[in-house]
């Protein structure tokens, strides 16, 4: 309803300004401070004071006089506070918020008939997913979720680097060495942990092996790369045997978050269909193209990029950026918009890509690139047995273990619920543990470096995932105590209630917060900033907890009509917080 109210305020302001024969291009609409009763405000009077020849407070009063609230549905009155116009909600605003909030899909915006491809993660298939890259699938998945909720037709893509030197080395090592040649055991019983040992062995051999054997190995690695460049199917099958197995294990890891994909797009696709060759030919025709230092390069200093884009080696093999150019032109042909989530170390490549696409005649307005800083872990908190770095699996296992310990401690500190068995404890540990990791990472602005800290992420009392998840569990507990069957997934809460009975400040604050949820989705999608949704959930939790403290729902002395209205409010709160957490990829437990 907040979006509907905002539209109504915009229309009313434009009409009032037109009547006063004033410009309507900048309405100055903003959300007021928490200590103001209105849900929207306008600072337009600052701009208009000079044109009207009066002080800003008088300009605000003049505009307010031109707004007829009798013609508005969701605004009850307009008040001025100095130079500000404050728009107060009507009873219809609260009633429709309550009715809409009880819908299962509340917060989902109408279909925009616009397709978006979100590419994220795209880690090289050379081994397990490292924790330093964990921010990519978490942010990428949340970006895709918020776009989906905002009404876009979203495809989630993982771009697979299956044609670079790393995969040629991996393929050669896999075919060359036997299990007996490997000095270590797999760190986990999953395929990528098994096969990464061949990759490590291969790199070690290339660095330390006998010179003549290394030369022979390099010749074979070059042959693999040439075979892929020439579209040789036999070479592709050799490489794919390694790539597909490692990727299969990586998918299992990412599914734990969960982060799932509609398509895994291999870069060899754009070599075999001729589009990479086409890109190379077109770049060579550009006046910025030069051949120097045994490679074809594109000079971009004229466009503020001080490093050349190398797009073709002297042996005729293309590079990752060249194939990615073809990949992006394919995106432009098949989608209305393209979003790519990248680590901060890819900022230069992102700038080179965009500029080269423009030089090739592409409109890059549909392309948005979300850059993020990496996740660090506190010194000494986690380490792997082999000293090869911390894998995402390690982080998730640790999160589940710590969450299980916290849940069991909390159960021991109170009378155990007979309905909460060991399976429930394990379910809650997974939901809370993995939810804590996702929430703590996605809640920060992507460009800010973060250090993941367990005490903060798993704090049930602070503004963390468990703190917000507990709100959903509390809603479920109230509804179940009222006899509502949540197992079926349908709500039996009475929705034809008198919303005007919800008149305390805590009830109204919660209703207003529920009303804003669709607008939060809309803004987060426009800005590609899912952390805005996380910020909203923390505010929501505070508002709900205030309501829970001050407004009993099922107490014997509560009037029956008020009881039904408050139950409807709890149901609306439950749907809102569940859907907000879902956008963030965080589970909404029914019990905690």
mmCIF file with all atom_site columns, C-alpha atoms in Angstrom, residues 342-483:
data_model
loop_
_atom_site.group_PDB
_atom_site.id
_atom_site.type_symbol
_atom_site.label_atom_id
_atom_site.label_alt_id
_atom_site.label_comp_id
_atom_site.label_asym_id
_atom_site.label_entity_id
_atom_site.label_seq_id
_atom_site.pdbx_PDB_ins_code
_atom_site.Cartn_x
_atom_site.Cartn_y
_atom_site.Cartn_z
_atom_site.occupancy
_atom_site.B_iso_or_equiv
_atom_site.pdbx_formal_charge
_atom_site.auth_seq_id
_atom_site.auth_comp_id
_atom_site.auth_asym_id
_atom_site.auth_atom_id
_atom_site.pdbx_PDB_model_num
ATOM 1   C CA . UNK A 1 342 ? 31.991 -9.538  -9.595  1.00 0.00 ? 342 UNK A CA 1
ATOM 2   C CA . UNK A 1 343 ? 34.748 -9.427  -7.002  1.00 0.00 ? 343 UNK A CA 1
ATOM 3   C CA . UNK A 1 344 ? 36.546 -6.132  -6.528  1.00 0.00 ? 344 UNK A CA 1
ATOM 4   C CA . UNK A 1 345 ? 39.657 -7.593  -8.171  1.00 0.00 ? 345 UNK A CA 1
ATOM 5   C CA . UNK A 1 346 ? 37.692 -7.665  -11.440 1.00 0.00 ? 346 UNK A CA 1
ATOM 6   C CA . UNK A 1 347 ? 36.978 -3.931  -11.475 1.00 0.00 ? 347 UNK A CA 1
ATOM 7   C CA . UNK A 1 348 ? 39.536 -3.230  -14.233 1.00 0.00 ? 348 UNK A CA 1
ATOM 8   C CA . UNK A 1 349 ? 38.252 -6.111  -16.368 1.00 0.00 ? 349 UNK A CA 1
ATOM 9   C CA . UNK A 1 350 ? 34.684 -4.843  -15.888 1.00 0.00 ? 350 UNK A CA 1
ATOM 10  C CA . UNK A 1 351 ? 35.693 -1.394  -17.145 1.00 0.00 ? 351 UNK A CA 1
ATOM 11  C CA . UNK A 1 352 ? 37.589 -2.875  -20.103 1.00 0.00 ? 352 UNK A CA 1
ATOM 12  C CA . UNK A 1 353 ? 34.632 -5.082  -20.973 1.00 0.00 ? 353 UNK A CA 1
ATOM 13  C CA . UNK A 1 354 ? 32.092 -2.257  -20.926 1.00 0.00 ? 354 UNK A CA 1
ATOM 14  C CA . UNK A 1 355 ? 34.281 0.090   -22.979 1.00 0.00 ? 355 UNK A CA 1
ATOM 15  C CA . UNK A 1 356 ? 35.128 -2.566  -25.559 1.00 0.00 ? 356 UNK A CA 1
ATOM 16  C CA . UNK A 1 357 ? 31.476 -3.515  -25.915 1.00 0.00 ? 357 UNK A CA 1
ATOM 17  C CA . UNK A 1 358 ? 30.712 0.138   -26.661 1.00 0.00 ? 358 UNK A CA 1
ATOM 18  C CA . UNK A 1 359 ? 33.520 0.337   -29.229 1.00 0.00 ? 359 UNK A CA 1
ATOM 19  C CA . UNK A 1 360 ? 32.005 -2.720  -30.886 1.00 0.00 ? 360 UNK A CA 1
ATOM 20  C CA . UNK A 1 361 ? 28.728 -0.828  -31.258 1.00 0.00 ? 361 UNK A CA 1
ATOM 21  C CA . UNK A 1 362 ? 26.766 -2.210  -28.298 1.00 0.00 ? 362 UNK A CA 1
ATOM 22  C CA . UNK A 1 363 ? 24.450 -0.200  -26.090 1.00 0.00 ? 363 UNK A CA 1
ATOM 23  C CA . UNK A 1 364 ? 25.728 -1.018  -22.592 1.00 0.00 ? 364 UNK A CA 1
ATOM 24  C CA . UNK A 1 365 ? 22.922 0.722   -20.692 1.00 0.00 ? 365 UNK A CA 1
ATOM 25  C CA . UNK A 1 366 ? 21.254 -2.660  -20.011 1.00 0.00 ? 366 UNK A CA 1
ATOM 26  C CA . UNK A 1 367 ? 24.455 -3.899  -18.326 1.00 0.00 ? 367 UNK A CA 1
ATOM 27  C CA . UNK A 1 368 ? 24.838 -3.471  -14.554 1.00 0.00 ? 368 UNK A CA 1
ATOM 28  C CA . UNK A 1 369 ? 27.881 -4.714  -12.674 1.00 0.00 ? 369 UNK A CA 1
ATOM 29  C CA . UNK A 1 370 ? 27.730 -5.287  -8.910  1.00 0.00 ? 370 UNK A CA 1
ATOM 30  C CA . UNK A 1 371 ? 31.212 -5.242  -7.359  1.00 0.00 ? 371 UNK A CA 1
ATOM 31  C CA . UNK A 1 372 ? 31.872 -6.628  -3.897  1.00 0.00 ? 372 UNK A CA 1
ATOM 32  C CA . UNK A 1 373 ? 34.755 -6.828  -1.445  1.00 0.00 ? 373 UNK A CA 1
ATOM 33  C CA . UNK A 1 374 ? 35.834 -10.128 0.002   1.00 0.00 ? 374 UNK A CA 1
ATOM 34  C CA . UNK A 1 375 ? 34.950 -11.927 3.211   1.00 0.00 ? 375 UNK A CA 1
ATOM 35  C CA . UNK A 1 376 ? 37.678 -12.296 5.814   1.00 0.00 ? 376 UNK A CA 1
ATOM 36  C CA . UNK A 1 377 ? 37.705 -14.565 8.822   1.00 0.00 ? 377 UNK A CA 1
ATOM 37  C CA . UNK A 1 378 ? 39.123 -13.598 12.231  1.00 0.00 ? 378 UNK A CA 1
ATOM 38  C CA . UNK A 1 379 ? 42.700 -14.767 12.685  1.00 0.00 ? 379 UNK A CA 1
ATOM 39  C CA . UNK A 1 380 ? 42.886 -18.260 14.112  1.00 0.00 ? 380 UNK A CA 1
ATOM 40  C CA . UNK A 1 381 ? 39.154 -18.917 14.061  1.00 0.00 ? 381 UNK A CA 1
ATOM 41  C CA . UNK A 1 382 ? 39.208 -21.478 11.276  1.00 0.00 ? 382 UNK A CA 1
ATOM 42  C CA . UNK A 1 383 ? 41.840 -23.399 9.388   1.00 0.00 ? 383 UNK A CA 1
ATOM 43  C CA . UNK A 1 384 ? 41.954 -26.435 7.129   1.00 0.00 ? 384 UNK A CA 1
ATOM 44  C CA . UNK A 1 385 ? 43.961 -29.569 7.731   1.00 0.00 ? 385 UNK A CA 1
ATOM 45  C CA . UNK A 1 386 ? 46.098 -29.029 4.645   1.00 0.00 ? 386 UNK A CA 1
ATOM 46  C CA . UNK A 1 387 ? 46.654 -25.309 4.998   1.00 0.00 ? 387 UNK A CA 1
ATOM 47  C CA . UNK A 1 388 ? 45.180 -24.715 1.540   1.00 0.00 ? 388 UNK A CA 1
ATOM 48  C CA . UNK A 1 389 ? 42.689 -22.112 2.673   1.00 0.00 ? 389 UNK A CA 1
ATOM 49  C CA . UNK A 1 390 ? 39.195 -22.166 4.134   1.00 0.00 ? 390 UNK A CA 1
ATOM 50  C CA . UNK A 1 391 ? 36.525 -23.702 1.928   1.00 0.00 ? 391 UNK A CA 1
ATOM 51  C CA . UNK A 1 392 ? 32.886 -22.626 1.945   1.00 0.00 ? 392 UNK A CA 1
ATOM 52  C CA . UNK A 1 393 ? 31.962 -26.115 3.185   1.00 0.00 ? 393 UNK A CA 1
ATOM 53  C CA . UNK A 1 394 ? 34.139 -25.538 6.250   1.00 0.00 ? 394 UNK A CA 1
ATOM 54  C CA . UNK A 1 395 ? 32.353 -22.281 7.014   1.00 0.00 ? 395 UNK A CA 1
ATOM 55  C CA . UNK A 1 396 ? 28.897 -23.825 6.649   1.00 0.00 ? 396 UNK A CA 1
ATOM 56  C CA . UNK A 1 397 ? 29.795 -26.858 8.787   1.00 0.00 ? 397 UNK A CA 1
ATOM 57  C CA . UNK A 1 398 ? 31.126 -24.572 11.498  1.00 0.00 ? 398 UNK A CA 1
ATOM 58  C CA . UNK A 1 399 ? 27.993 -22.433 11.312  1.00 0.00 ? 399 UNK A CA 1
ATOM 59  C CA . UNK A 1 400 ? 25.702 -25.434 11.737  1.00 0.00 ? 400 UNK A CA 1
ATOM 60  C CA . UNK A 1 401 ? 27.758 -26.814 14.639  1.00 0.00 ? 401 UNK A CA 1
ATOM 61  C CA . UNK A 1 402 ? 27.754 -23.501 16.462  1.00 0.00 ? 402 UNK A CA 1
ATOM 62  C CA . UNK A 1 403 ? 24.026 -22.984 15.842  1.00 0.00 ? 403 UNK A CA 1
ATOM 63  C CA . UNK A 1 404 ? 23.273 -26.495 17.118  1.00 0.00 ? 404 UNK A CA 1
ATOM 64  C CA . UNK A 1 405 ? 25.232 -25.793 20.290  1.00 0.00 ? 405 UNK A CA 1
ATOM 65  C CA . UNK A 1 406 ? 23.363 -22.524 20.806  1.00 0.00 ? 406 UNK A CA 1
ATOM 66  C CA . UNK A 1 407 ? 19.956 -24.121 20.220  1.00 0.00 ? 407 UNK A CA 1
ATOM 67  C CA . UNK A 1 408 ? 20.694 -27.002 22.612  1.00 0.00 ? 408 UNK A CA 1
ATOM 68  C CA . UNK A 1 409 ? 21.931 -24.566 25.266  1.00 0.00 ? 409 UNK A CA 1
ATOM 69  C CA . UNK A 1 410 ? 18.742 -22.544 24.984  1.00 0.00 ? 410 UNK A CA 1
ATOM 70  C CA . UNK A 1 411 ? 16.653 -25.707 25.257  1.00 0.00 ? 411 UNK A CA 1
ATOM 71  C CA . UNK A 1 412 ? 18.541 -26.775 28.377  1.00 0.00 ? 412 UNK A CA 1
ATOM 72  C CA . UNK A 1 413 ? 17.916 -23.354 29.935  1.00 0.00 ? 413 UNK A CA 1
ATOM 73  C CA . UNK A 1 414 ? 14.157 -23.765 29.733  1.00 0.00 ? 414 UNK A CA 1
ATOM 74  C CA . UNK A 1 415 ? 11.595 -26.523 30.018  1.00 0.00 ? 415 UNK A CA 1
ATOM 75  C CA . UNK A 1 416 ? 12.052 -28.676 26.931  1.00 0.00 ? 416 UNK A CA 1
ATOM 76  C CA . UNK A 1 417 ? 9.190  -28.609 24.457  1.00 0.00 ? 417 UNK A CA 1
ATOM 77  C CA . UNK A 1 418 ? 8.034  -32.208 24.061  1.00 0.00 ? 418 UNK A CA 1
ATOM 78  C CA . UNK A 1 419 ? 7.234  -31.491 20.411  1.00 0.00 ? 419 UNK A CA 1
ATOM 79  C CA . UNK A 1 420 ? 10.851 -30.458 19.655  1.00 0.00 ? 420 UNK A CA 1
ATOM 80  C CA . UNK A 1 421 ? 12.785 -33.675 18.980  1.00 0.00 ? 421 UNK A CA 1
ATOM 81  C CA . UNK A 1 422 ? 16.354 -34.184 17.764  1.00 0.00 ? 422 UNK A CA 1
ATOM 82  C CA . UNK A 1 423 ? 15.269 -33.871 14.127  1.00 0.00 ? 423 UNK A CA 1
ATOM 83  C CA . UNK A 1 424 ? 13.762 -30.478 14.944  1.00 0.00 ? 424 UNK A CA 1
ATOM 84  C CA . UNK A 1 425 ? 16.989 -29.395 16.649  1.00 0.00 ? 425 UNK A CA 1
ATOM 85  C CA . UNK A 1 426 ? 18.982 -30.430 13.597  1.00 0.00 ? 426 UNK A CA 1
ATOM 86  C CA . UNK A 1 427 ? 16.585 -28.615 11.259  1.00 0.00 ? 427 UNK A CA 1
ATOM 87  C CA . UNK A 1 428 ? 16.768 -25.445 13.321  1.00 0.00 ? 428 UNK A CA 1
ATOM 88  C CA . UNK A 1 429 ? 20.571 -25.688 13.500  1.00 0.00 ? 429 UNK A CA 1
ATOM 89  C CA . UNK A 1 430 ? 20.788 -25.814 9.700   1.00 0.00 ? 430 UNK A CA 1
ATOM 90  C CA . UNK A 1 431 ? 18.273 -22.998 9.223   1.00 0.00 ? 431 UNK A CA 1
ATOM 91  C CA . UNK A 1 432 ? 19.870 -20.757 11.831  1.00 0.00 ? 432 UNK A CA 1
ATOM 92  C CA . UNK A 1 433 ? 23.495 -21.597 11.043  1.00 0.00 ? 433 UNK A CA 1
ATOM 93  C CA . UNK A 1 434 ? 23.362 -21.179 7.300   1.00 0.00 ? 434 UNK A CA 1
ATOM 94  C CA . UNK A 1 435 ? 20.911 -18.298 7.679   1.00 0.00 ? 435 UNK A CA 1
ATOM 95  C CA . UNK A 1 436 ? 23.426 -16.554 9.947   1.00 0.00 ? 436 UNK A CA 1
ATOM 96  C CA . UNK A 1 437 ? 26.159 -16.833 7.306   1.00 0.00 ? 437 UNK A CA 1
ATOM 97  C CA . UNK A 1 438 ? 23.954 -15.584 4.487   1.00 0.00 ? 438 UNK A CA 1
ATOM 98  C CA . UNK A 1 439 ? 22.369 -12.782 6.476   1.00 0.00 ? 439 UNK A CA 1
ATOM 99  C CA . UNK A 1 440 ? 25.613 -11.471 7.935   1.00 0.00 ? 440 UNK A CA 1
ATOM 100 C CA . UNK A 1 441 ? 27.163 -11.314 4.457   1.00 0.00 ? 441 UNK A CA 1
ATOM 101 C CA . UNK A 1 442 ? 24.215 -9.928  2.493   1.00 0.00 ? 442 UNK A CA 1
ATOM 102 C CA . UNK A 1 443 ? 23.310 -7.358  5.152   1.00 0.00 ? 443 UNK A CA 1
ATOM 103 C CA . UNK A 1 444 ? 26.418 -5.294  4.409   1.00 0.00 ? 444 UNK A CA 1
ATOM 104 C CA . UNK A 1 445 ? 26.909 -2.982  1.452   1.00 0.00 ? 445 UNK A CA 1
ATOM 105 C CA . UNK A 1 446 ? 28.792 -5.074  -1.130  1.00 0.00 ? 446 UNK A CA 1
ATOM 106 C CA . UNK A 1 447 ? 31.660 -2.622  -1.560  1.00 0.00 ? 447 UNK A CA 1
ATOM 107 C CA . UNK A 1 448 ? 32.548 -2.719  2.144   1.00 0.00 ? 448 UNK A CA 1
ATOM 108 C CA . UNK A 1 449 ? 35.061 -5.348  3.231   1.00 0.00 ? 449 UNK A CA 1
ATOM 109 C CA . UNK A 1 450 ? 33.733 -7.490  6.068   1.00 0.00 ? 450 UNK A CA 1
ATOM 110 C CA . UNK A 1 451 ? 35.168 -9.816  8.656   1.00 0.00 ? 451 UNK A CA 1
ATOM 111 C CA . UNK A 1 452 ? 32.792 -12.630 9.511   1.00 0.00 ? 452 UNK A CA 1
ATOM 112 C CA . UNK A 1 453 ? 32.441 -12.954 13.299  1.00 0.00 ? 453 UNK A CA 1
ATOM 113 C CA . UNK A 1 454 ? 30.555 -15.848 14.837  1.00 0.00 ? 454 UNK A CA 1
ATOM 114 C CA . UNK A 1 455 ? 29.444 -14.118 18.042  1.00 0.00 ? 455 UNK A CA 1
ATOM 115 C CA . UNK A 1 456 ? 27.769 -11.353 16.075  1.00 0.00 ? 456 UNK A CA 1
ATOM 116 C CA . UNK A 1 457 ? 26.261 -13.551 13.362  1.00 0.00 ? 457 UNK A CA 1
ATOM 117 C CA . UNK A 1 458 ? 24.687 -16.015 15.801  1.00 0.00 ? 458 UNK A CA 1
ATOM 118 C CA . UNK A 1 459 ? 23.564 -13.535 18.457  1.00 0.00 ? 459 UNK A CA 1
ATOM 119 C CA . UNK A 1 460 ? 19.878 -14.202 19.117  1.00 0.00 ? 460 UNK A CA 1
ATOM 120 C CA . UNK A 1 461 ? 19.534 -10.874 20.882  1.00 0.00 ? 461 UNK A CA 1
ATOM 121 C CA . UNK A 1 462 ? 21.307 -8.568  18.420  1.00 0.00 ? 462 UNK A CA 1
ATOM 122 C CA . UNK A 1 463 ? 20.343 -7.533  14.907  1.00 0.00 ? 463 UNK A CA 1
ATOM 123 C CA . UNK A 1 464 ? 21.313 -10.815 13.273  1.00 0.00 ? 464 UNK A CA 1
ATOM 124 C CA . UNK A 1 465 ? 19.609 -13.591 11.334  1.00 0.00 ? 465 UNK A CA 1
ATOM 125 C CA . UNK A 1 466 ? 18.481 -15.469 14.484  1.00 0.00 ? 466 UNK A CA 1
ATOM 126 C CA . UNK A 1 467 ? 17.052 -12.230 15.880  1.00 0.00 ? 467 UNK A CA 1
ATOM 127 C CA . UNK A 1 468 ? 14.921 -11.777 12.762  1.00 0.00 ? 468 UNK A CA 1
ATOM 128 C CA . UNK A 1 469 ? 14.144 -15.474 12.328  1.00 0.00 ? 469 UNK A CA 1
ATOM 129 C CA . UNK A 1 470 ? 12.823 -15.558 15.868  1.00 0.00 ? 470 UNK A CA 1
ATOM 130 C CA . UNK A 1 471 ? 10.146 -13.049 14.881  1.00 0.00 ? 471 UNK A CA 1
ATOM 131 C CA . UNK A 1 472 ? 8.794  -15.500 12.320  1.00 0.00 ? 472 UNK A CA 1
ATOM 132 C CA . UNK A 1 473 ? 8.903  -18.343 14.837  1.00 0.00 ? 473 UNK A CA 1
ATOM 133 C CA . UNK A 1 474 ? 7.077  -16.181 17.368  1.00 0.00 ? 474 UNK A CA 1
ATOM 134 C CA . UNK A 1 475 ? 4.364  -15.354 14.803  1.00 0.00 ? 475 UNK A CA 1
ATOM 135 C CA . UNK A 1 476 ? 3.949  -19.051 14.052  1.00 0.00 ? 476 UNK A CA 1
ATOM 136 C CA . UNK A 1 477 ? 3.721  -19.831 17.756  1.00 0.00 ? 477 UNK A CA 1
ATOM 137 C CA . UNK A 1 478 ? 0.925  -17.283 18.292  1.00 0.00 ? 478 UNK A CA 1
ATOM 138 C CA . UNK A 1 479 ? -1.059 -18.520 15.302  1.00 0.00 ? 479 UNK A CA 1
ATOM 139 C CA . UNK A 1 480 ? -0.689 -22.177 16.248  1.00 0.00 ? 480 UNK A CA 1
ATOM 140 C CA . UNK A 1 481 ? -1.719 -21.432 19.824  1.00 0.00 ? 481 UNK A CA 1
ATOM 141 C CA . UNK A 1 482 ? -4.823 -19.802 18.351  1.00 0.00 ? 482 UNK A CA 1
ATOM 142 C CA . UNK A 1 483 ? -5.624 -23.055 16.558  1.00 0.00 ? 483 UNK A CA 1
#
